[in-house]
């Protein structure tokens, strides 16, 4: 439980967000181990759920909304047990603080890793059920009846026998003064009204009308704007700049140095940007001006001949390969990738002598608060973090570089809020990139074509070891390099996997949607197709035969193949255009996804016509959002596979904007059909698992059309 001062600040923010004045009573429960605190006669039971006198339920969501639907799915879980209609809810972003750290045994909180719904499911159900029980107890006390004689309808407590009713708004002040009951019963799944149903998104209207406030929209009294220029070579630093050349330009307030760069501050962003363009600045490029992605790729490929660290060892793959009647081998690699969020990096900060307020599109409010506290030397309870809607995250907004810049500048200009906005060029050339990785796969078969062994060597550097070493089970093994490669479900008797660390410092690397799965699913599922071809087998049937002891995986595969009416061979349509299907099956973040892609090839031009997707995430809390996230993941993965690539020469990023880092166009988007399998298994994530299978599914179809194996991405580099 936090201190009283923290709770006081949280409640003030709650009331301001709710815009409901003193009539809001906080009924939220952080389970387990939450104690009650009374402050000036008002009951405070942490801060998830607030109910005003009109019965409006304000829900402080601990997870951010960046398009993935957390502002709908998570409050719906709570509302199900509270017995509240979604129309009664107002969803706001929770501030930073220990009250909202509900992940990993109440130790942390961030939005990523497809954790949001699955990590909060039971906590939110218990919070809603506990608040409902307290409302019933308050009503029972008012009527002098037993709580068991009362029930609820959305927003109302009812005494069954007399028909008396009291609204949640009337009961909230009384309920907030009660002790928190322990182990309240939860609803039976069969009685769900909201969980498992396609509940309408709570953020649709404000986004459709333009009312939604994103970080780049933030306004504040006296707001100044900052445009930034960072060293073109990572690891470089500012050598000199001539501020006098721009200080007299219209609206310019100051020129300031920031970590590895400079910023121009002005009364309008355009004025800051134009002045920055004319600012004479030179950089010391440091020791990395000779780095190139081409030379790094050669290091990766050379490392594939090393043994590395063993991360999987079943049977004796080495012996089985040496004795195999037939063997195949393939080397794959995937490029550096940028995140290219729709909204470039931005942050607004206001620093005073004893307080810091930060408006930051972020994936971890606690991370923002920590950085702000370190820069300002203020205590955490003096830091206020406001998280608006995000125009995309994909892992990029775990990194606090843009926040550090805004807070640093605001500290230099006490009392004046400063908004830092990156240009698209700055965003593209100073991202924290998905790492480049390479892998070598070998397989052996007996005389009948049955697979005997598979051996994998993966080379690269993963982001977890760089950014979150505390998450590693073994400090010598970074799973984010190889996740999605070894430990696959296919029943191959001998398996071996090694990983070779090839550091790419000082290049900034980070988490990218589905992290290592985005590369390793491409490697793995492409190679499984190569194995099927070597065995003379249909790719779907080959996989099915390797999944006899994995019925859950087999069902997902069969569902996707059935949806597509799977065709093993290529065919021509009525216009003489060749078509073919490719398939991929992959598990990530606790969910299993199979995709079949139909690809057409017309005079060398590729068109992905349709994608059929089957997903087993255990149980779909909101099937409409699950389908949206599968579609979204397919778009993101297909765009990357088709044409995205970051390259380095002389330590510099060669791409700068969408003209040389193209993303998927609307006319390239296939029709997508999604089917959900509710297996009853533990909840899996849904924001990322749709991304990994699409690249191999498309590339496997391209092989049928062309006879050419795509072993590196993007496939736009190939001529078909």
XYZ file of C-alpha atoms in Angstrom:
720
model
C 0.000 0.000 0.000
C 1.345 3.438 -0.826
C 1.732 6.315 1.565
C -1.158 8.612 2.406
C 0.462 11.428 0.434
C 0.585 9.237 -2.655
C -3.046 8.268 -2.234
C -3.996 11.908 -1.778
C -2.291 12.887 -5.025
C -3.829 9.945 -6.827
C -7.307 10.852 -5.612
C -6.928 14.461 -6.737
C -5.888 13.244 -10.177
C -8.800 10.822 -10.141
C -11.276 13.587 -9.361
C -9.812 15.851 -12.004
C -9.962 13.126 -14.625
C -13.492 12.211 -13.688
C -14.600 15.849 -13.734
C -17.128 14.908 -11.091
C -16.044 16.946 -8.083
C -16.313 15.753 -4.514
C -19.056 13.286 -5.349
C -16.667 10.603 -6.568
C -15.821 7.873 -4.092
C -12.927 5.577 -4.816
C -13.891 1.938 -4.511
C -11.059 0.260 -6.355
C -9.266 -2.694 -4.893
C -5.699 -3.709 -5.585
C -5.666 -7.387 -4.766
C -4.259 -8.948 -2.734
C -3.086 -7.136 0.383
C -4.834 -3.783 0.132
C -5.525 -1.848 3.331
C -8.175 0.760 3.876
C -7.240 4.384 4.505
C -9.707 7.022 5.693
C -9.001 10.609 4.740
C -11.224 13.473 5.910
C -14.233 11.224 6.254
C -13.977 9.770 2.750
C -13.182 6.104 2.217
C -10.182 5.411 0.032
C -9.644 1.800 -1.029
C -6.923 2.374 -3.584
C -7.966 3.757 -6.946
C -9.305 1.528 -9.724
C -13.025 2.226 -9.508
C -14.774 5.501 -8.702
C -18.538 6.037 -8.613
C -20.123 9.487 -8.565
C -23.577 10.500 -7.315
C -25.022 9.942 -10.798
C -23.766 6.368 -10.907
C -21.007 7.059 -13.438
C -18.213 4.548 -12.887
C -14.775 6.035 -13.539
C -12.245 3.302 -14.152
C -8.545 4.040 -13.817
C -6.952 1.727 -16.349
C -3.395 0.681 -15.452
C -2.648 -0.158 -19.099
C -2.323 2.368 -21.892
C -4.430 2.474 -25.053
C -2.361 2.481 -28.228
C -4.987 1.019 -30.517
C -5.068 -2.511 -29.117
C -8.324 -2.146 -27.171
C -7.225 -2.101 -23.524
C -9.675 0.733 -22.809
C -12.459 -1.696 -23.687
C -11.418 -5.230 -22.754
C -10.015 -4.481 -19.302
C -12.838 -2.244 -18.024
C -15.329 -4.774 -19.403
C -13.768 -7.473 -17.210
C -14.229 -5.263 -14.163
C -17.734 -4.172 -15.222
C -18.802 -7.784 -15.674
C -18.266 -8.535 -11.999
C -19.385 -5.096 -10.785
C -22.617 -5.571 -12.746
C -22.319 -2.315 -14.646
C -23.154 -1.548 -18.246
C -20.362 -0.226 -20.424
C -22.415 2.938 -20.960
C -21.964 3.675 -17.247
C -18.167 3.671 -17.560
C -15.700 6.483 -18.046
C -12.216 5.098 -18.707
C -9.179 7.187 -17.787
C -5.473 6.443 -17.602
C -4.116 5.607 -14.162
C -1.140 7.635 -12.914
C 2.170 6.079 -11.996
C 2.575 4.485 -8.611
C 2.703 1.152 -6.778
C -1.109 0.968 -6.531
C -1.248 -0.012 -10.184
C 1.584 -2.534 -10.352
C -0.533 -5.624 -10.812
C 1.822 -7.646 -13.036
C 4.231 -10.343 -11.848
C 2.946 -10.583 -8.286
C 2.242 -6.860 -8.003
C 5.849 -5.868 -8.756
C 5.627 -3.992 -12.037
C 3.402 -2.396 -14.634
C 3.909 -1.722 -18.307
C 1.945 -2.147 -21.503
C 3.625 -4.643 -23.794
C 4.476 -8.287 -24.256
C 0.775 -8.926 -24.931
C 0.375 -9.044 -21.145
C -2.345 -6.490 -20.451
C -5.510 -8.585 -20.451
C -4.012 -11.888 -19.389
C -2.040 -10.365 -16.505
C -4.996 -8.385 -15.160
C -7.912 -10.732 -15.841
C -8.358 -12.145 -12.347
C -7.353 -8.915 -10.596
C -10.012 -6.965 -12.466
C -12.648 -9.608 -11.907
C -11.911 -9.604 -8.176
C -11.870 -5.798 -8.049
C -15.292 -5.590 -9.691
C -16.760 -8.402 -7.608
C -15.414 -6.940 -4.369
C -16.808 -3.496 -5.141
C -20.185 -5.071 -5.977
C -20.161 -6.978 -2.689
C -19.461 -3.743 -0.802
C -22.331 -1.975 -2.563
C -24.651 -4.851 -1.648
C -23.467 -4.728 1.960
C -24.096 -0.979 2.081
C -27.627 -1.443 0.749
C -28.330 -4.321 3.123
C -27.231 -2.186 6.041
C -29.490 0.636 4.934
C -32.476 -1.710 4.731
C -31.496 -3.758 7.804
C -31.581 -6.989 5.814
C -29.061 -9.722 5.148
C -26.759 -9.145 2.134
C -27.845 -12.544 0.820
C -31.350 -11.137 0.309
C -30.018 -8.599 -2.170
C -28.908 -8.801 -5.756
C -27.917 -6.382 -8.492
C -28.910 -5.232 -11.909
C -26.591 -2.936 -13.851
C -26.033 0.082 -11.623
C -28.643 -0.867 -9.000
C -28.816 -2.978 -5.833
C -32.223 -4.648 -5.311
C -33.828 -6.251 -2.280
C -35.441 -9.342 -3.757
C -38.429 -9.622 -1.437
C -39.525 -5.984 -1.165
C -38.307 -4.765 -4.542
C -36.506 -1.825 -2.932
C -33.745 -0.336 -5.038
C -30.738 1.904 -4.467
C -28.401 3.086 -7.203
C -24.662 2.605 -7.097
C -24.316 6.389 -6.922
C -26.451 6.540 -3.778
C -24.571 3.676 -2.158
C -20.977 4.581 -3.053
C -20.329 6.918 -0.060
C -21.545 4.224 2.329
C -19.698 1.391 0.606
C -16.419 3.298 0.662
C -16.440 3.239 4.481
C -16.768 -0.529 4.745
C -14.051 -3.073 5.355
C -12.875 -4.874 2.255
C -14.308 -8.391 2.154
C -11.977 -11.259 1.358
C -12.519 -13.952 -1.269
C -15.819 -12.747 -2.676
C -17.385 -15.208 -5.124
C -16.991 -14.591 -8.840
C -19.640 -15.053 -11.500
C -20.138 -18.341 -13.232
C -18.823 -18.103 -16.774
C -22.219 -19.070 -18.164
C -23.745 -15.865 -16.813
C -21.311 -13.467 -18.506
C -22.887 -10.487 -20.242
C -19.683 -8.730 -21.270
C -16.741 -11.129 -21.024
C -16.515 -13.202 -24.180
C -18.798 -10.824 -26.068
C -17.879 -8.339 -28.849
C -18.280 -5.293 -26.613
C -18.158 -2.004 -28.519
C -14.922 -0.085 -28.067
C -15.000 2.794 -25.610
C -12.528 4.896 -27.625
C -14.247 4.713 -31.023
C -16.260 7.921 -30.846
C -13.535 10.270 -29.627
C -11.083 8.933 -32.185
C -13.599 9.109 -35.023
C -14.580 12.696 -34.161
C -11.071 13.962 -33.486
C -11.798 14.626 -29.811
C -9.186 12.101 -28.683
C -6.083 13.748 -27.266
C -2.756 12.282 -28.269
C 0.596 13.391 -26.915
C 1.253 15.615 -29.889
C -2.038 17.469 -29.170
C -1.162 18.548 -25.617
C -1.776 22.219 -24.820
C -0.634 24.099 -21.715
C -0.435 27.749 -20.684
C 2.800 29.308 -21.844
C 3.734 26.288 -23.935
C 7.034 26.357 -25.780
C 8.099 23.959 -28.520
C 11.413 22.224 -29.121
C 12.802 20.714 -32.296
C 15.777 18.394 -31.848
C 18.754 17.258 -33.889
C 20.815 14.320 -32.682
C 24.162 12.977 -33.793
C 23.775 11.181 -37.137
C 26.176 8.518 -35.858
C 25.113 6.593 -32.792
C 27.529 7.184 -29.974
C 28.492 10.584 -31.391
C 28.290 13.868 -29.499
C 27.919 17.578 -30.112
C 31.235 19.214 -30.962
C 30.094 22.797 -31.507
C 27.126 24.942 -32.500
C 26.535 28.641 -33.118
C 23.386 29.685 -31.276
C 23.852 33.346 -32.257
C 23.031 32.389 -35.844
C 19.405 31.660 -34.946
C 18.589 33.383 -31.639
C 17.263 36.474 -33.419
C 14.955 34.495 -35.690
C 11.204 35.027 -35.067
C 9.913 33.282 -31.960
C 13.198 31.624 -30.980
C 13.656 31.505 -27.202
C 16.806 29.450 -26.705
C 19.228 26.909 -28.103
C 20.088 24.134 -25.679
C 22.283 21.065 -25.668
C 20.581 17.736 -24.963
C 22.022 14.243 -24.633
C 23.877 13.590 -27.944
C 22.228 16.543 -29.680
C 20.870 20.091 -29.690
C 17.397 21.601 -29.455
C 15.934 24.892 -30.563
C 13.102 26.196 -28.392
C 10.540 28.593 -29.828
C 6.990 29.810 -29.355
C 5.795 27.687 -32.296
C 6.991 24.317 -33.489
C 7.466 25.398 -37.093
C 9.655 28.294 -35.971
C 11.734 25.938 -33.844
C 12.100 23.518 -36.737
C 13.088 26.160 -39.292
C 15.633 27.670 -36.906
C 17.111 24.234 -36.200
C 17.560 23.677 -39.923
C 19.669 26.838 -40.074
C 21.628 26.196 -36.866
C 25.326 25.570 -37.595
C 26.171 22.430 -35.625
C 28.975 19.912 -35.945
C 29.195 16.505 -34.329
C 32.055 14.379 -33.125
C 31.112 11.094 -34.751
C 32.982 9.026 -32.195
C 34.184 5.484 -32.773
C 31.297 4.106 -34.825
C 31.478 5.995 -38.097
C 32.680 2.850 -39.873
C 29.726 0.668 -38.860
C 27.649 -0.826 -41.653
C 24.780 -3.276 -41.638
C 26.507 -5.171 -44.443
C 29.611 -5.813 -42.351
C 27.517 -6.724 -39.326
C 25.612 -9.273 -41.399
C 28.901 -10.884 -42.362
C 29.751 -11.184 -38.652
C 26.413 -12.845 -38.017
C 26.891 -15.348 -40.805
C 30.401 -16.181 -39.611
C 29.079 -16.698 -36.088
C 26.692 -19.374 -37.384
C 29.683 -21.700 -37.603
C 30.328 -21.375 -33.856
C 28.770 -23.663 -31.279
C 27.524 -20.925 -28.958
C 25.381 -21.571 -25.882
C 23.114 -24.614 -25.972
C 19.458 -23.663 -25.377
C 17.762 -26.908 -26.448
C 19.104 -30.450 -26.503
C 16.769 -33.404 -27.062
C 18.176 -36.747 -28.179
C 21.387 -36.540 -30.168
C 20.940 -34.267 -33.156
C 24.598 -34.401 -34.158
C 24.644 -38.171 -34.405
C 21.259 -38.309 -36.146
C 22.400 -35.823 -38.768
C 25.613 -37.729 -39.421
C 23.679 -40.957 -39.932
C 20.765 -39.472 -41.911
C 20.003 -40.716 -45.393
C 19.393 -37.173 -46.536
C 20.174 -33.758 -45.046
C 19.289 -30.188 -45.953
C 20.635 -26.849 -44.731
C 19.510 -23.245 -45.072
C 20.781 -19.893 -43.800
C 18.331 -17.057 -43.141
C 18.580 -13.486 -41.984
C 16.256 -10.618 -41.143
C 17.123 -6.901 -41.247
C 17.052 -4.072 -38.758
C 13.560 -2.582 -38.607
C 12.147 0.713 -37.394
C 8.853 1.001 -35.530
C 7.387 3.833 -37.642
C 4.584 4.689 -35.260
C 1.941 6.922 -36.797
C 2.650 9.558 -34.147
C 6.368 10.476 -34.005
C 8.111 10.690 -30.649
C 6.947 13.608 -28.529
C 6.732 14.644 -24.891
C 5.682 17.734 -22.946
C 7.194 18.547 -19.556
C 6.744 21.258 -16.940
C 9.300 21.501 -14.131
C 9.046 23.753 -11.103
C 11.126 23.889 -7.951
C 9.122 21.160 -6.233
C 7.049 19.454 -8.933
C 7.368 17.908 -12.390
C 4.458 17.189 -14.699
C 5.053 15.079 -17.776
C 2.622 14.441 -20.629
C 4.205 11.459 -22.346
C 2.872 8.887 -24.803
C 4.499 5.902 -23.135
C 4.246 2.188 -22.457
C 5.237 2.479 -18.807
C 4.263 5.429 -16.617
C 6.585 4.220 -13.869
C 9.483 4.342 -16.345
C 8.604 7.950 -17.210
C 8.408 8.909 -13.535
C 11.768 7.301 -12.785
C 13.532 9.160 -15.599
C 11.921 12.460 -14.603
C 12.910 11.980 -10.963
C 16.511 11.233 -11.911
C 16.795 14.336 -14.092
C 15.036 16.758 -11.713
C 16.338 15.291 -8.422
C 12.741 15.280 -7.189
C 11.132 12.417 -5.308
C 8.772 10.122 -7.179
C 5.733 11.481 -5.368
C 6.553 14.919 -6.812
C 6.362 13.544 -10.370
C 3.009 13.554 -12.151
C 2.697 11.500 -15.338
C -0.178 12.071 -17.752
C -0.523 9.416 -20.446
C -2.663 10.464 -23.420
C -3.665 8.148 -26.236
C -0.714 6.760 -28.187
C -0.491 6.971 -31.941
C 1.201 3.584 -31.954
C 3.753 2.002 -29.664
C 4.904 -1.443 -30.867
C 7.625 -1.423 -28.186
C 9.177 1.924 -29.179
C 7.652 3.812 -26.271
C 9.367 1.652 -23.677
C 12.418 3.789 -24.438
C 12.455 7.117 -22.611
C 14.884 9.129 -24.788
C 12.238 11.608 -25.954
C 10.971 11.978 -22.378
C 14.478 12.645 -21.083
C 14.891 15.393 -23.661
C 11.655 17.161 -22.684
C 12.353 16.983 -18.949
C 15.944 18.112 -19.436
C 14.821 21.168 -21.385
C 11.976 21.952 -18.982
C 14.398 21.833 -16.047
C 16.484 24.504 -17.771
C 13.384 26.669 -18.214
C 11.599 26.341 -14.873
C 7.917 27.142 -14.943
C 7.558 26.922 -18.739
C 6.074 23.766 -20.272
C 8.105 22.547 -23.234
C 6.899 20.156 -25.898
C 9.521 18.161 -27.780
C 8.435 16.890 -31.197
C 10.599 14.736 -33.423
C 10.351 14.980 -37.184
C 9.694 11.780 -39.089
C 13.303 11.877 -40.230
C 14.563 12.153 -36.653
C 12.214 9.333 -35.657
C 13.385 7.042 -38.464
C 17.074 7.725 -37.926
C 17.101 7.592 -34.103
C 14.831 4.667 -33.363
C 15.661 1.696 -31.154
C 15.604 -0.863 -33.929
C 14.550 -4.455 -34.112
C 17.908 -6.234 -34.215
C 19.285 -7.883 -37.309
C 19.621 -11.627 -36.745
C 20.708 -14.661 -38.710
C 20.089 -18.374 -38.314
C 21.318 -21.638 -39.796
C 18.944 -24.596 -39.883
C 19.896 -28.207 -40.633
C 17.623 -31.233 -40.859
C 18.141 -34.939 -41.443
C 15.752 -37.578 -42.826
C 15.644 -41.339 -42.957
C 15.342 -43.260 -46.228
C 11.547 -42.935 -46.156
C 11.680 -39.150 -45.804
C 10.784 -39.040 -42.124
C 12.536 -36.234 -40.223
C 15.086 -37.477 -37.721
C 16.751 -34.311 -36.474
C 16.749 -30.558 -36.589
C 19.617 -28.319 -35.531
C 19.413 -24.527 -35.189
C 22.096 -21.931 -34.659
C 20.958 -18.338 -34.109
C 23.260 -15.304 -34.033
C 22.605 -11.750 -32.906
C 21.928 -9.588 -29.894
C 18.537 -9.488 -28.211
C 16.954 -6.400 -26.665
C 16.176 -7.960 -23.286
C 19.809 -8.356 -22.289
C 20.404 -4.726 -23.198
C 17.244 -3.168 -21.755
C 15.911 -5.526 -19.075
C 18.598 -7.955 -17.897
C 16.587 -8.450 -14.714
C 14.030 -10.387 -16.773
C 16.560 -12.999 -17.912
C 16.315 -16.390 -16.228
C 20.002 -16.944 -16.975
C 22.195 -13.841 -17.435
C 24.185 -15.664 -20.115
C 21.124 -16.454 -22.244
C 18.952 -13.789 -23.829
C 15.810 -15.527 -25.062
C 14.763 -12.464 -27.062
C 17.418 -13.442 -29.642
C 16.083 -16.908 -30.359
C 12.497 -17.030 -28.999
C 10.206 -18.758 -31.459
C 12.967 -20.910 -32.976
C 13.696 -23.820 -30.628
C 11.141 -25.514 -28.358
C 8.775 -25.886 -31.276
C 5.843 -28.309 -31.096
C 6.829 -30.509 -34.018
C 7.546 -34.117 -33.076
C 11.096 -34.443 -34.349
C 13.020 -36.940 -32.179
C 16.373 -35.142 -32.082
C 16.592 -31.389 -31.548
C 19.466 -29.078 -30.844
C 19.596 -25.274 -30.702
C 22.541 -22.981 -30.019
C 22.706 -19.214 -29.773
C 25.768 -17.088 -30.463
C 25.845 -13.573 -29.049
C 27.067 -10.996 -31.562
C 26.775 -7.574 -29.895
C 25.703 -4.675 -32.061
C 26.596 -1.917 -29.594
C 26.380 1.013 -29.586
C 23.486 0.828 -32.008
C 20.233 1.234 -30.077
C 18.053 -1.861 -30.269
C 14.655 -2.387 -28.735
C 11.477 -4.390 -28.576
C 9.530 -4.598 -31.829
C 6.069 -6.104 -32.150
C 6.419 -9.818 -31.249
C 10.135 -9.272 -30.486
C 12.301 -12.279 -31.514
C 9.299 -14.219 -32.787
C 9.060 -11.887 -35.787
C 12.392 -13.152 -37.119
C 12.455 -16.688 -35.791
C 8.977 -17.642 -36.967
C 10.091 -16.622 -40.460
C 13.203 -18.792 -40.176
C 11.462 -21.766 -38.561
C 8.309 -21.950 -40.667
C 10.216 -21.340 -43.879
C 12.517 -24.227 -43.002
C 9.637 -26.537 -42.060
C 8.345 -25.921 -45.595
C 11.789 -26.704 -46.966
C 11.729 -29.942 -44.983
C 8.295 -30.798 -46.395
C 9.570 -30.189 -49.917
C 12.644 -32.351 -49.305
C 10.380 -35.122 -48.015
C 8.067 -34.781 -51.019
C 5.128 -33.984 -48.725
C 2.308 -31.458 -48.724
C 3.260 -28.634 -46.281
C 0.046 -28.892 -44.259
C 0.076 -32.680 -44.122
C 3.776 -32.683 -43.231
C 3.051 -30.437 -40.247
C 0.016 -32.480 -39.231
C 2.095 -35.632 -39.096
C 4.551 -33.904 -36.747
C 1.748 -32.743 -34.447
C 0.178 -36.073 -33.489
C 0.979 -35.392 -29.830
C 0.007 -31.730 -30.029
C -3.774 -31.711 -30.593
C -4.167 -28.033 -29.767
C -1.645 -26.988 -32.406
C -3.107 -29.468 -34.864
C -6.590 -28.051 -34.419
C -5.396 -24.512 -35.089
C -3.561 -25.684 -38.215
C -6.534 -27.687 -39.461
C -8.883 -24.775 -38.840
C -6.822 -22.359 -40.927
C -6.359 -24.909 -43.706
C -10.086 -25.632 -43.697
C -11.000 -21.958 -43.815
C -8.794 -21.529 -46.872
C -9.899 -24.746 -48.571
C -6.176 -25.500 -48.711
C -4.630 -26.099 -52.126
C -1.269 -27.807 -52.203
C -0.362 -26.853 -55.751
C -0.297 -23.537 -57.602
C -3.110 -22.737 -60.033
C -4.152 -20.168 -62.619
C -7.246 -17.995 -62.401
C -9.529 -17.128 -65.318
C -7.131 -14.364 -66.369
C -4.154 -16.669 -66.488
C -2.616 -15.222 -63.301
C -0.823 -17.740 -61.111
C -1.929 -18.224 -57.500
C -0.552 -20.333 -54.661
C -1.083 -20.827 -50.956
C 1.496 -20.840 -48.196
C 1.048 -21.823 -44.567
C 2.698 -21.071 -41.227
C 1.990 -22.119 -37.631
C 3.491 -20.401 -34.617
C 3.012 -19.999 -30.882
C 3.985 -16.792 -29.111
C 2.891 -15.045 -25.928
C 0.811 -18.062 -24.951
C -1.333 -18.030 -28.113
C -1.209 -20.302 -31.156
C -1.803 -18.823 -34.607
C -1.943 -20.477 -38.008
C -2.168 -18.459 -41.216
C -2.707 -19.420 -44.823
C -1.808 -16.768 -47.400
C -3.006 -16.799 -50.991
C -0.490 -15.007 -53.192
C -0.803 -14.074 -56.864
C 2.077 -13.350 -59.218
C 1.372 -11.376 -62.381
C 4.366 -10.556 -64.576
C 6.637 -10.332 -61.548
C 4.183 -8.258 -59.507
C 3.189 -9.784 -56.166
C -0.288 -9.498 -54.711
C -1.222 -11.057 -51.378
C -4.872 -11.757 -52.150
C -6.252 -13.297 -48.955
C -5.114 -14.398 -45.525
C -6.984 -16.924 -43.402
C -6.069 -16.836 -39.742
C -6.992 -19.218 -36.908
C -6.090 -18.265 -33.353
C -6.293 -20.076 -30.024
C -5.657 -17.611 -27.199
C -7.352 -19.809 -24.621
C -10.451 -17.666 -24.414
C -11.396 -14.489 -26.279
C -12.353 -11.875 -23.692
C -13.563 -9.672 -26.549
C -13.738 -11.583 -29.841
C -14.163 -8.410 -31.897
C -10.896 -7.002 -30.533
C -9.134 -10.347 -30.969
C -10.057 -10.263 -34.651
C -8.929 -6.644 -34.950
C -5.587 -7.497 -33.372
C -5.056 -10.461 -35.680
C -5.759 -8.198 -38.663
C -3.490 -5.513 -37.241
C -0.671 -7.986 -36.607
C -0.968 -9.294 -40.155
C -0.753 -5.761 -41.568
C 2.305 -4.954 -39.462
C 4.105 -8.198 -40.239
C 3.247 -8.123 -43.928
C 4.455 -4.540 -44.280
C 7.800 -5.428 -42.717
C 8.196 -8.594 -44.777
C 7.302 -6.841 -48.014
C 9.462 -3.733 -48.071
C 10.815 -2.530 -44.710
C 14.553 -2.448 -43.974
C 16.919 -0.190 -42.059
C 20.461 -0.148 -43.390
C 23.590 1.499 -41.979
C 26.542 2.972 -43.826
C 29.344 4.925 -42.149
C 27.455 4.639 -38.888
C 24.385 6.365 -40.324
C 20.846 5.205 -41.033
C 20.300 5.422 -44.769
C 16.517 5.699 -44.614
C 14.750 8.886 -43.540
C 11.016 8.832 -44.304
C 8.314 6.808 -45.989
C 9.732 7.425 -49.465
C 12.739 5.190 -48.676
C 11.202 3.200 -45.828
C 7.893 2.282 -47.461
C 5.070 0.755 -45.461
C 2.173 -1.309 -46.767
C -0.167 0.626 -49.051
C -3.954 0.148 -48.948
C -3.911 -1.466 -52.390
C -1.442 -4.079 -51.094
C -3.646 -5.106 -48.186
C -5.232 -8.555 -48.544
C -8.667 -9.588 -47.399
C -8.354 -11.196 -43.966
C -10.634 -13.758 -42.355
C -10.149 -14.692 -38.688
C -11.561 -17.599 -36.721
C -11.171 -17.853 -32.945
C -10.811 -21.170 -31.142
C -11.830 -21.025 -27.478
C -9.886 -23.990 -26.125
C -10.313 -23.182 -22.437
C -6.552 -23.134 -21.943
C -4.966 -20.305 -19.905
C -5.311 -16.870 -21.446
C -2.713 -15.997 -24.049
C -1.700 -12.599 -25.356
C -3.283 -11.175 -28.476
C -1.532 -7.926 -29.455
C 1.510 -9.577 -31.008
C 0.895 -13.242 -32.002
C -0.728 -12.297 -35.330
C 2.522 -10.814 -36.631
C 5.037 -13.721 -36.783
C 3.297 -16.207 -39.141
C 2.527 -13.898 -42.052
C 6.052 -13.537 -43.471
C 6.728 -17.283 -43.792
C 3.196 -17.977 -45.055
C 3.668 -15.505 -47.918
C 7.227 -16.614 -48.681
C 6.188 -20.273 -48.721
C 3.534 -19.385 -51.300
C 6.126 -17.508 -53.346
C 8.240 -20.659 -53.538
C 5.336 -22.531 -55.115
C 4.902 -19.737 -57.635
C 8.554 -19.235 -58.533
C 10.626 -22.163 -57.263
C 12.761 -19.551 -55.502
C 13.292 -19.674 -51.743
C 13.097 -16.381 -49.903
C 15.612 -16.677 -47.078
C 16.061 -13.011 -46.263
C 13.669 -10.125 -45.898
C 12.229 -7.957 -47.265
C 11.074 -10.008 -50.214
C 10.801 -6.848 -52.365
C 14.584 -7.177 -52.867
C 13.944 -10.297 -54.987
C 13.114 -10.389 -58.672
C 10.471 -12.976 -59.485
